[in-house]
CSV table of N, CA and C in Angstrom, one decimal:
chain,number,residue,atom,x,y,z
N,198,MET,N,-256.2,-136.2,74.7
N,198,MET,CA,-256.8,-136.6,75.9
N,198,MET,C,-258.2,-136.3,75.8
N,199,LYS,N,-259.1,-137.3,76.1
N,199,LYS,CA,-260.5,-137.3,76.1
N,199,LYS,C,-261.1,-136.2,77.2
N,200,ASP,N,-261.9,-135.4,76.6
N,200,ASP,CA,-262.5,-134.3,77.6
N,200,ASP,C,-263.8,-135.1,78.4
N,201,THR,N,-263.4,-135.2,79.6
N,201,THR,CA,-264.6,-135.7,80.5
N,201,THR,C,-264.7,-135.1,81.7
N,202,ASP,N,-265.8,-135.1,82.4
N,202,ASP,CA,-266.1,-134.4,83.6
N,202,ASP,C,-265.7,-135.3,84.8
N,203,VAL,N,-266.0,-134.8,86.0
N,203,VAL,CA,-265.5,-135.4,87.3
N,203,VAL,C,-266.3,-136.8,87.3
N,204,ARG,N,-267.3,-136.9,86.8
N,204,ARG,CA,-267.8,-138.4,86.9
N,204,ARG,C,-267.4,-139.3,85.6
N,205,GLY,N,-266.5,-138.7,84.8
N,205,GLY,CA,-266.1,-139.6,83.6
N,205,GLY,C,-266.9,-139.6,82.4
N,206,VAL,N,-267.9,-138.7,82.4
N,206,VAL,CA,-268.9,-138.5,81.4
N,206,VAL,C,-268.3,-137.8,80.3
N,207,GLY,N,-268.1,-138.4,79.2
N,207,GLY,CA,-267.4,-137.6,78.0
N,207,GLY,C,-268.3,-136.4,77.5
N,208,ALA,N,-267.6,-135.4,76.9
N,208,ALA,CA,-268.3,-134.2,76.6
N,208,ALA,C,-269.3,-134.3,75.5
N,209,GLU,N,-269.2,-135.3,74.7
N,209,GLU,CA,-270.1,-135.7,73.7
N,209,GLU,C,-271.5,-136.1,74.2
N,210,THR,N,-271.5,-136.7,75.5
N,210,THR,CA,-272.7,-137.3,75.9
N,210,THR,C,-273.3,-136.4,77.1
N,211,ARG,N,-272.6,-135.3,77.4
N,211,ARG,CA,-273.0,-134.4,78.5
N,211,ARG,C,-274.0,-133.6,78.1
N,212,THR,N,-275.2,-133.4,78.9
N,212,THR,CA,-276.3,-132.5,78.4
N,212,THR,C,-276.1,-131.1,79.0
N,213,GLY,N,-275.2,-130.7,80.0
N,213,GLY,CA,-274.8,-129.4,80.2
N,213,GLY,C,-276.0,-128.9,81.3
N,214,PHE,N,-276.1,-127.8,81.4
N,214,PHE,CA,-277.2,-127.4,82.4
N,214,PHE,C,-278.1,-126.6,81.6
N,215,ARG,N,-279.0,-127.3,81.0
N,215,ARG,CA,-280.1,-126.8,80.1
N,215,ARG,C,-281.2,-126.4,81.0
N,216,ALA,N,-281.8,-125.4,80.6
N,216,ALA,CA,-282.9,-124.6,81.4
N,216,ALA,C,-284.0,-125.6,81.7
N,217,ASP,N,-284.2,-126.5,80.6
N,217,ASP,CA,-285.4,-127.5,80.7
N,217,ASP,C,-284.9,-128.8,81.2
N,218,CYS,N,-283.8,-129.1,81.9
N,218,CYS,CA,-283.4,-130.2,82.4
N,218,CYS,C,-284.4,-130.3,83.8
N,219,PRO,N,-285.0,-131.7,83.7
N,219,PRO,CA,-285.8,-131.9,85.0
N,219,PRO,C,-285.0,-131.9,86.3
N,220,SER,N,-283.8,-132.1,86.3
N,220,SER,CA,-283.1,-132.1,87.6
N,220,SER,C,-283.0,-130.7,88.2
N,221,ARG,N,-283.1,-129.7,87.4
N,221,ARG,CA,-283.0,-128.3,88.1
N,221,ARG,C,-284.1,-128.0,89.2
N,222,PRO,N,-285.2,-128.2,88.8
N,222,PRO,CA,-286.2,-127.8,90.1
N,222,PRO,C,-286.2,-128.8,91.2
N,223,ILE,N,-285.8,-130.1,90.9
N,223,ILE,CA,-285.7,-131.0,92.0
N,223,ILE,C,-284.5,-130.7,92.9
N,224,LEU,N,-283.3,-130.4,92.3
N,224,LEU,CA,-282.3,-129.9,93.0
N,224,LEU,C,-282.5,-128.8,93.9
N,225,ASP,N,-283.0,-127.7,93.3
N,225,ASP,CA,-283.6,-126.6,94.0
N,225,ASP,C,-284.4,-126.9,95.2
N,226,GLN,N,-285.4,-127.8,95.0
N,226,GLN,CA,-286.5,-128.2,96.1
N,226,GLN,C,-285.7,-129.0,97.2
N,227,ILE,N,-284.7,-129.8,97.0
N,227,ILE,CA,-284.2,-130.7,97.9
N,227,ILE,C,-282.9,-130.4,98.3
N,228,ALA,N,-282.2,-129.4,97.7
N,228,ALA,CA,-280.8,-129.0,98.2
N,228,ALA,C,-280.8,-127.7,98.9
N,229,ASP,N,-281.9,-127.1,99.3
N,229,ASP,CA,-281.9,-125.9,99.9
N,229,ASP,C,-281.3,-126.1,101.3
N,230,LYS,N,-281.0,-125.1,102.0
N,230,LYS,CA,-280.6,-125.4,103.4
N,230,LYS,C,-281.7,-126.0,104.4
N,231,TRP,N,-282.8,-125.4,104.4
N,231,TRP,CA,-283.9,-126.0,105.3
N,231,TRP,C,-284.1,-127.4,104.9
N,232,SER,N,-284.3,-127.7,103.6
N,232,SER,CA,-284.5,-129.2,103.5
N,232,SER,C,-283.5,-130.0,103.7
N,233,MET,N,-282.3,-129.6,103.6
N,233,MET,CA,-281.2,-130.7,104.2
N,233,MET,C,-281.1,-130.6,105.7
N,234,MET,N,-281.5,-129.7,106.4
N,234,MET,CA,-281.4,-129.7,107.8
N,234,MET,C,-282.8,-130.4,108.3
N,235,VAL,N,-283.8,-130.3,107.6
N,235,VAL,CA,-284.9,-131.2,108.1
N,235,VAL,C,-284.6,-132.5,107.9
N,236,MET,N,-284.2,-132.9,106.7
N,236,MET,CA,-283.9,-134.4,106.6
N,236,MET,C,-282.8,-135.0,107.5
N,237,ALA,N,-281.8,-134.1,107.8
N,237,ALA,CA,-280.8,-134.5,108.9
N,237,ALA,C,-281.4,-134.9,110.2
N,238,LEU,N,-282.4,-134.1,110.6
N,238,LEU,CA,-283.1,-134.3,111.8
N,238,LEU,C,-284.0,-135.5,112.0
N,239,LEU,N,-284.3,-135.7,110.8
N,239,LEU,CA,-285.3,-137.1,110.5
N,239,LEU,C,-284.8,-138.4,110.8
N,240,GLU,N,-283.9,-138.6,111.7
N,240,GLU,CA,-283.3,-139.9,112.1
N,240,GLU,C,-284.3,-140.8,112.6
N,241,ARG,N,-285.4,-140.4,113.1
N,241,ARG,CA,-286.8,-141.1,113.7
N,241,ARG,C,-287.8,-140.4,113.2
N,242,PRO,N,-289.2,-140.9,113.4
N,242,PRO,CA,-290.4,-140.1,113.2
N,242,PRO,C,-290.4,-138.9,114.1
N,243,THR,N,-290.4,-137.7,113.6
N,243,THR,CA,-290.4,-136.4,114.3
N,243,THR,C,-291.7,-135.5,114.3
N,244,ARG,N,-292.0,-135.0,115.3
N,244,ARG,CA,-293.1,-134.1,115.3
N,244,ARG,C,-292.7,-132.7,115.0
N,245,PHE,N,-293.7,-131.9,114.3
N,245,PHE,CA,-293.5,-130.6,113.8
N,245,PHE,C,-292.8,-129.7,114.7
N,246,ASN,N,-293.3,-129.6,116.0
N,246,ASN,CA,-292.8,-128.6,116.8
N,246,ASN,C,-291.3,-129.1,117.1
N,247,GLU,N,-291.2,-130.3,117.3
N,247,GLU,CA,-289.6,-130.7,117.6
N,247,GLU,C,-288.6,-130.2,116.5
N,248,LEU,N,-289.1,-130.5,115.3
N,248,LEU,CA,-288.3,-129.9,114.3
N,248,LEU,C,-288.2,-128.4,114.3
N,249,LYS,N,-289.3,-127.6,114.4
N,249,LYS,CA,-289.0,-126.3,114.6
N,249,LYS,C,-288.1,-125.8,115.8
N,250,ARG,N,-288.2,-126.7,116.9
N,250,ARG,CA,-287.2,-126.3,118.0
N,250,ARG,C,-285.8,-126.5,117.8
N,251,ASN,N,-285.6,-127.4,116.8
N,251,ASN,CA,-284.1,-127.8,116.6
N,251,ASN,C,-283.6,-127.1,115.2
N,252,LEU,N,-284.4,-126.2,114.8
N,252,LEU,CA,-284.1,-125.4,113.6
N,252,LEU,C,-284.1,-123.8,113.9
N,253,GLU,N,-283.3,-123.4,114.6
N,253,GLU,CA,-283.0,-122.1,115.1
N,253,GLU,C,-283.1,-121.1,113.8
N,254,GLY,N,-284.1,-120.2,113.9
N,254,GLY,CA,-284.3,-119.3,112.8
N,254,GLY,C,-285.3,-119.7,111.7
N,255,ILE,N,-285.8,-120.8,111.8
N,255,ILE,CA,-286.9,-121.0,110.8
N,255,ILE,C,-288.3,-120.6,111.3
N,256,THR,N,-289.1,-120.0,110.4
N,256,THR,CA,-290.4,-119.8,110.7
N,256,THR,C,-291.3,-120.8,110.5
N,257,GLN,N,-292.5,-120.7,111.2
N,257,GLN,CA,-293.6,-121.9,110.9
N,257,GLN,C,-293.8,-122.0,109.7
N,258,ARG,N,-294.0,-120.8,108.8
N,258,ARG,CA,-294.4,-120.9,107.5
N,258,ARG,C,-293.5,-121.6,106.5
N,259,VAL,N,-292.1,-121.3,106.8
N,259,VAL,CA,-291.0,-121.8,106.0
N,259,VAL,C,-290.9,-123.3,106.2
N,260,LEU,N,-291.1,-123.7,107.6
N,260,LEU,CA,-291.0,-125.2,108.0
N,260,LEU,C,-292.2,-126.0,107.3
N,261,THR,N,-293.3,-125.4,107.3
N,261,THR,CA,-294.5,-125.9,106.6
N,261,THR,C,-294.3,-126.1,105.1
N,262,GLN,N,-293.8,-125.0,104.5
N,262,GLN,CA,-293.5,-125.1,103.0
N,262,GLN,C,-292.4,-126.3,102.7
N,263,THR,N,-291.5,-126.2,103.5
N,263,THR,CA,-290.4,-127.2,103.5
N,263,THR,C,-290.7,-128.6,103.5
N,264,LEU,N,-291.6,-128.8,104.5
N,264,LEU,CA,-292.2,-130.1,104.8
N,264,LEU,C,-293.1,-130.5,103.6
N,265,ARG,N,-293.7,-129.7,103.2
N,265,ARG,CA,-294.9,-129.9,102.0
N,265,ARG,C,-294.1,-130.3,100.6
N,266,ARG,N,-293.0,-129.6,100.4
N,266,ARG,CA,-292.2,-129.8,99.3
N,266,ARG,C,-291.4,-131.1,99.3
N,267,LEU,N,-291.0,-131.4,100.6
N,267,LEU,CA,-290.1,-132.8,100.8
N,267,LEU,C,-291.2,-134.0,100.7
N,268,GLU,N,-292.5,-133.7,101.2
N,268,GLU,CA,-293.5,-134.5,101.0
N,268,GLU,C,-293.9,-134.9,99.6
N,269,ARG,N,-294.1,-133.8,98.9
N,269,ARG,CA,-294.5,-133.9,97.4
N,269,ARG,C,-293.4,-134.7,96.5
N,270,ASN,N,-292.1,-134.4,96.9
N,270,ASN,CA,-290.9,-135.0,96.0
N,270,ASN,C,-290.8,-136.4,96.8
N,271,GLY,N,-291.5,-136.9,97.6
N,271,GLY,CA,-291.4,-138.4,98.0
N,271,GLY,C,-290.3,-138.6,98.9
N,272,MET,N,-289.7,-137.4,99.5
N,272,MET,CA,-288.6,-137.7,100.5
N,272,MET,C,-288.9,-137.9,101.8
N,273,ILE,N,-290.2,-137.4,102.3
N,273,ILE,CA,-290.7,-137.8,103.7
N,273,ILE,C,-292.2,-138.0,103.5
N,274,LYS,N,-292.6,-138.6,104.7
N,274,LYS,CA,-294.1,-139.2,104.8
N,274,LYS,C,-294.5,-138.6,106.0
N,275,ARG,N,-295.8,-138.0,105.9
N,275,ARG,CA,-296.4,-137.2,106.9
N,275,ARG,C,-297.5,-138.2,107.5
N,276,THR,N,-297.6,-138.3,108.8
N,276,THR,CA,-298.4,-139.4,109.3
N,276,THR,C,-299.3,-138.5,110.4
N,277,VAL,N,-300.5,-138.8,110.3
N,277,VAL,CA,-301.4,-138.0,111.4
N,277,VAL,C,-301.7,-139.1,112.5
N,278,LEU,N,-301.3,-138.7,113.7
N,278,LEU,CA,-301.4,-139.6,114.8
N,278,LEU,C,-302.8,-139.6,115.5
N,279,PRO,N,-303.4,-140.6,116.0
N,279,PRO,CA,-304.7,-140.7,116.6
N,279,PRO,C,-304.7,-140.2,118.0
N,280,THR,N,-304.3,-139.0,118.3
N,280,THR,CA,-304.0,-138.3,119.4
N,280,THR,C,-305.2,-137.3,119.5
N,281,SER,N,-305.3,-136.7,120.9
N,281,SER,CA,-306.1,-135.6,121.1
N,281,SER,C,-305.2,-134.6,122.0
N,282,PRO,N,-305.0,-133.3,121.4
N,282,PRO,CA,-305.4,-132.9,119.8
N,282,PRO,C,-304.6,-133.9,119.0
N,283,VAL,N,-305.0,-133.8,117.7
N,283,VAL,CA,-304.5,-134.4,116.6
N,283,VAL,C,-303.0,-134.1,116.4
N,284,GLY,N,-302.1,-135.1,116.4
N,284,GLY,CA,-300.6,-134.7,116.2
N,284,GLY,C,-300.3,-135.4,114.8
N,285,VAL,N,-299.1,-134.8,114.4
N,285,VAL,CA,-298.5,-135.1,113.1
N,285,VAL,C,-297.1,-135.2,113.2
N,286,GLU,N,-296.4,-136.5,112.6
N,286,GLU,CA,-295.0,-136.7,112.7
N,286,GLU,C,-294.6,-136.8,111.3
N,287,TYR,N,-293.3,-136.6,111.0
N,287,TYR,CA,-292.7,-136.8,109.9
N,287,TYR,C,-291.5,-137.9,109.9
N,288,SER,N,-291.3,-138.5,108.6
N,288,SER,CA,-290.3,-139.6,108.8
N,288,SER,C,-289.8,-139.6,107.3
N,289,LEU,N,-288.4,-140.0,107.1
N,289,LEU,CA,-288.0,-140.3,105.8
N,289,LEU,C,-288.8,-141.5,105.1
N,290,THR,N,-289.0,-141.4,104.0
N,290,THR,CA,-289.3,-142.4,102.9
N,290,THR,C,-288.1,-143.2,102.6
N,291,PRO,N,-288.0,-144.4,102.0
N,291,PRO,CA,-286.7,-144.9,101.5
N,291,PRO,C,-286.1,-144.0,100.6
N,292,LEU,N,-286.9,-143.2,99.6
N,292,LEU,CA,-286.1,-142.3,98.7
N,292,LEU,C,-285.5,-141.4,99.6
N,293,GLY,N,-286.1,-140.6,100.6
N,293,GLY,CA,-285.4,-139.8,101.4
N,293,GLY,C,-284.2,-140.4,102.1
N,294,GLU,N,-284.3,-141.5,102.6
N,294,GLU,CA,-283.3,-142.2,103.3
N,294,GLU,C,-282.1,-142.3,102.5
N,295,SER,N,-282.3,-142.5,101.2
N,295,SER,CA,-281.1,-142.8,100.2
N,295,SER,C,-280.4,-141.6,100.1
N,296,LEU,N,-280.9,-140.3,100.5
N,296,LEU,CA,-280.2,-139.0,100.4
N,296,LEU,C,-279.3,-138.9,101.6
N,297,ARG,N,-279.6,-139.5,102.8
N,297,ARG,CA,-279.0,-139.2,104.0
N,297,ARG,C,-277.3,-139.4,103.7
N,298,GLU,N,-276.9,-140.3,103.0
N,298,GLU,CA,-275.4,-140.6,102.9
N,298,GLU,C,-274.9,-139.5,102.2
N,299,PRO,N,-275.3,-139.2,100.9
N,299,PRO,CA,-274.8,-138.0,100.1
N,299,PRO,C,-274.8,-136.7,101.1
N,300,PHE,N,-276.1,-136.4,101.7
N,300,PHE,CA,-276.3,-135.1,102.4
N,300,PHE,C,-275.1,-135.2,103.6
N,301,GLY,N,-274.9,-136.5,104.1
N,301,GLY,CA,-273.8,-136.4,105.2
N,301,GLY,C,-272.6,-136.1,104.8
N,302,ARG,N,-272.2,-136.6,103.6
N,302,ARG,CA,-271.1,-136.2,103.1
N,302,ARG,C,-270.9,-134.7,102.8
N,303,LEU,N,-271.9,-134.2,102.3
N,303,LEU,CA,-271.7,-132.7,102.0
N,303,LEU,C,-271.6,-132.0,103.3
N,304,TYR,N,-272.3,-132.3,104.4
N,304,TYR,CA,-272.4,-131.7,105.6
N,304,TYR,C,-270.9,-131.8,106.3
N,305,ASP,N,-270.4,-133.0,106.2
N,305,ASP,CA,-269.1,-133.2,106.7
N,305,ASP,C,-268.1,-132.4,106.0
N,306,TRP,N,-268.2,-132.3,104.7
N,306,TRP,CA,-267.1,-131.5,104.0
N,306,TRP,C,-267.3,-130.0,104.4
N,307,THR,N,-268.6,-129.6,104.4
N,307,THR,CA,-268.8,-128.2,104.9
N,307,THR,C,-268.1,-127.8,106.4
N,308,VAL,N,-268.3,-128.8,107.2
N,308,VAL,CA,-267.8,-128.7,108.5
N,308,VAL,C,-266.1,-128.7,108.4
N,309,GLU,N,-265.6,-129.5,107.8
N,309,GLU,CA,-264.3,-129.7,107.5
N,309,GLU,C,-263.6,-128.4,106.9
N,310,HIS,N,-264.2,-127.8,106.1
N,310,HIS,CA,-263.7,-126.6,105.1
N,310,HIS,C,-264.2,-125.2,105.5
N,311,SER,N,-265.0,-125.4,106.5
N,311,SER,CA,-265.7,-123.9,106.9
N,311,SER,C,-264.7,-122.8,107.4
N,312,GLY,N,-263.6,-123.3,107.9
N,312,GLY,CA,-262.6,-122.3,108.4
N,312,GLY,C,-261.9,-121.8,107.2
N,313,GLU,N,-261.4,-122.6,106.4
N,313,GLU,CA,-260.8,-122.2,105.0
N,313,GLU,C,-261.6,-121.2,104.1
N,314,ILE,N,-263.0,-121.7,104.1
N,314,ILE,CA,-264.0,-120.8,103.4
N,314,ILE,C,-264.2,-119.5,104.0
N,315,GLN,N,-264.3,-119.4,105.2
N,315,GLN,CA,-264.4,-118.1,106.0
N,315,GLN,C,-263.1,-117.2,105.7
N,316,LYS,N,-262.1,-117.9,105.7
N,316,LYS,CA,-260.6,-117.2,105.5
N,316,LYS,C,-260.7,-116.6,104.1
N,317,CYS,N,-261.3,-117.3,103.0
N,317,CYS,CA,-261.2,-116.9,101.5
N,317,CYS,C,-262.5,-115.8,101.5
N,318,GLN,N,-263.5,-115.8,102.3
N,318,GLN,CA,-264.5,-114.7,102.3
N,318,GLN,C,-263.9,-113.6,102.8
N,319,ARG,N,-263.2,-113.5,103.9
N,319,ARG,CA,-262.5,-112.4,104.5
N,319,ARG,C,-261.4,-111.9,103.6
N,320,ALA,N,-260.8,-112.6,103.0
N,320,ALA,CA,-259.8,-112.1,102.1
N,320,ALA,C,-260.5,-111.3,100.8
N,321,TYR,N,-261.5,-112.1,100.2
N,321,TYR,CA,-262.4,-111.5,99.2
N,321,TYR,C,-262.9,-110.1,99.6
N,322,ASP,N,-263.7,-110.0,100.8
N,322,ASP,CA,-264.2,-108.9,101.3
N,322,ASP,C,-263.2,-107.8,101.5
N,323,THR,N,-262.0,-108.2,102.0
N,323,THR,CA,-260.9,-107.1,102.0
N,323,THR,C,-260.5,-106.6,100.7
N,324,ARG,N,-260.4,-107.4,99.8
N,324,ARG,CA,-259.9,-107.0,98.4
N,324,ARG,C,-261.1,-106.0,97.8
N,325,ALA,N,-262.4,-106.4,97.9
N,325,ALA,CA,-263.4,-105.8,97.4
N,325,ALA,C,-263.7,-104.5,98.1
N,326,ASP,N,-263.4,-104.4,99.3
N,326,ASP,CA,-263.4,-103.0,100.2
N,326,ASP,C,-262.2,-102.1,99.7
N,327,ALA,N,-261.1,-102.6,99.5
N,327,ALA,CA,-260.0,-101.8,99.0
N,327,ALA,C,-260.2,-101.4,97.7
N,328,GLN,N,-260.9,-102.1,96.8
N,328,GLN,CA,-261.0,-101.6,95.4
N,328,GLN,C,-262.4,-100.5,95.3
N,329,LEU,N,-263.2,-100.6,96.4
N,329,LEU,CA,-264.2,-99.4,96.5
N,329,LEU,C,-263.7,-98.3,97.3
N,330,GLY,N,-262.8,-98.3,98.1
N,330,GLY,CA,-262.4,-97.3,98.9
N,330,GLY,C,-261.1,-96.6,98.4
């Protein structure tokens, strides 16, 4: 039987998880919890303060860093509005839009399995506590 991964890629062509793989920093930058939540909120152009209001627990600093990282990676576009005072809104680029579907599947999977995962966490914690005590 041929050794293949879940995508059907054979072992002889797999690159593995090399430290110098260019996908690693990109995954780190776009797949963190705040980036995923920001992109989920950007169904339409949205201002900074509206994003902040809808992301309970995020600080202004972390939201700013997240938005800059997403903009740098081409996932979102920052538009300065000709208002007084000057306003800024954020929207998905076509590249960012292409991530909505896979992010949505990941979110749906998380919601569907959250009870099972929490049950596993409690069982693990109980075993770990028993080993320590």
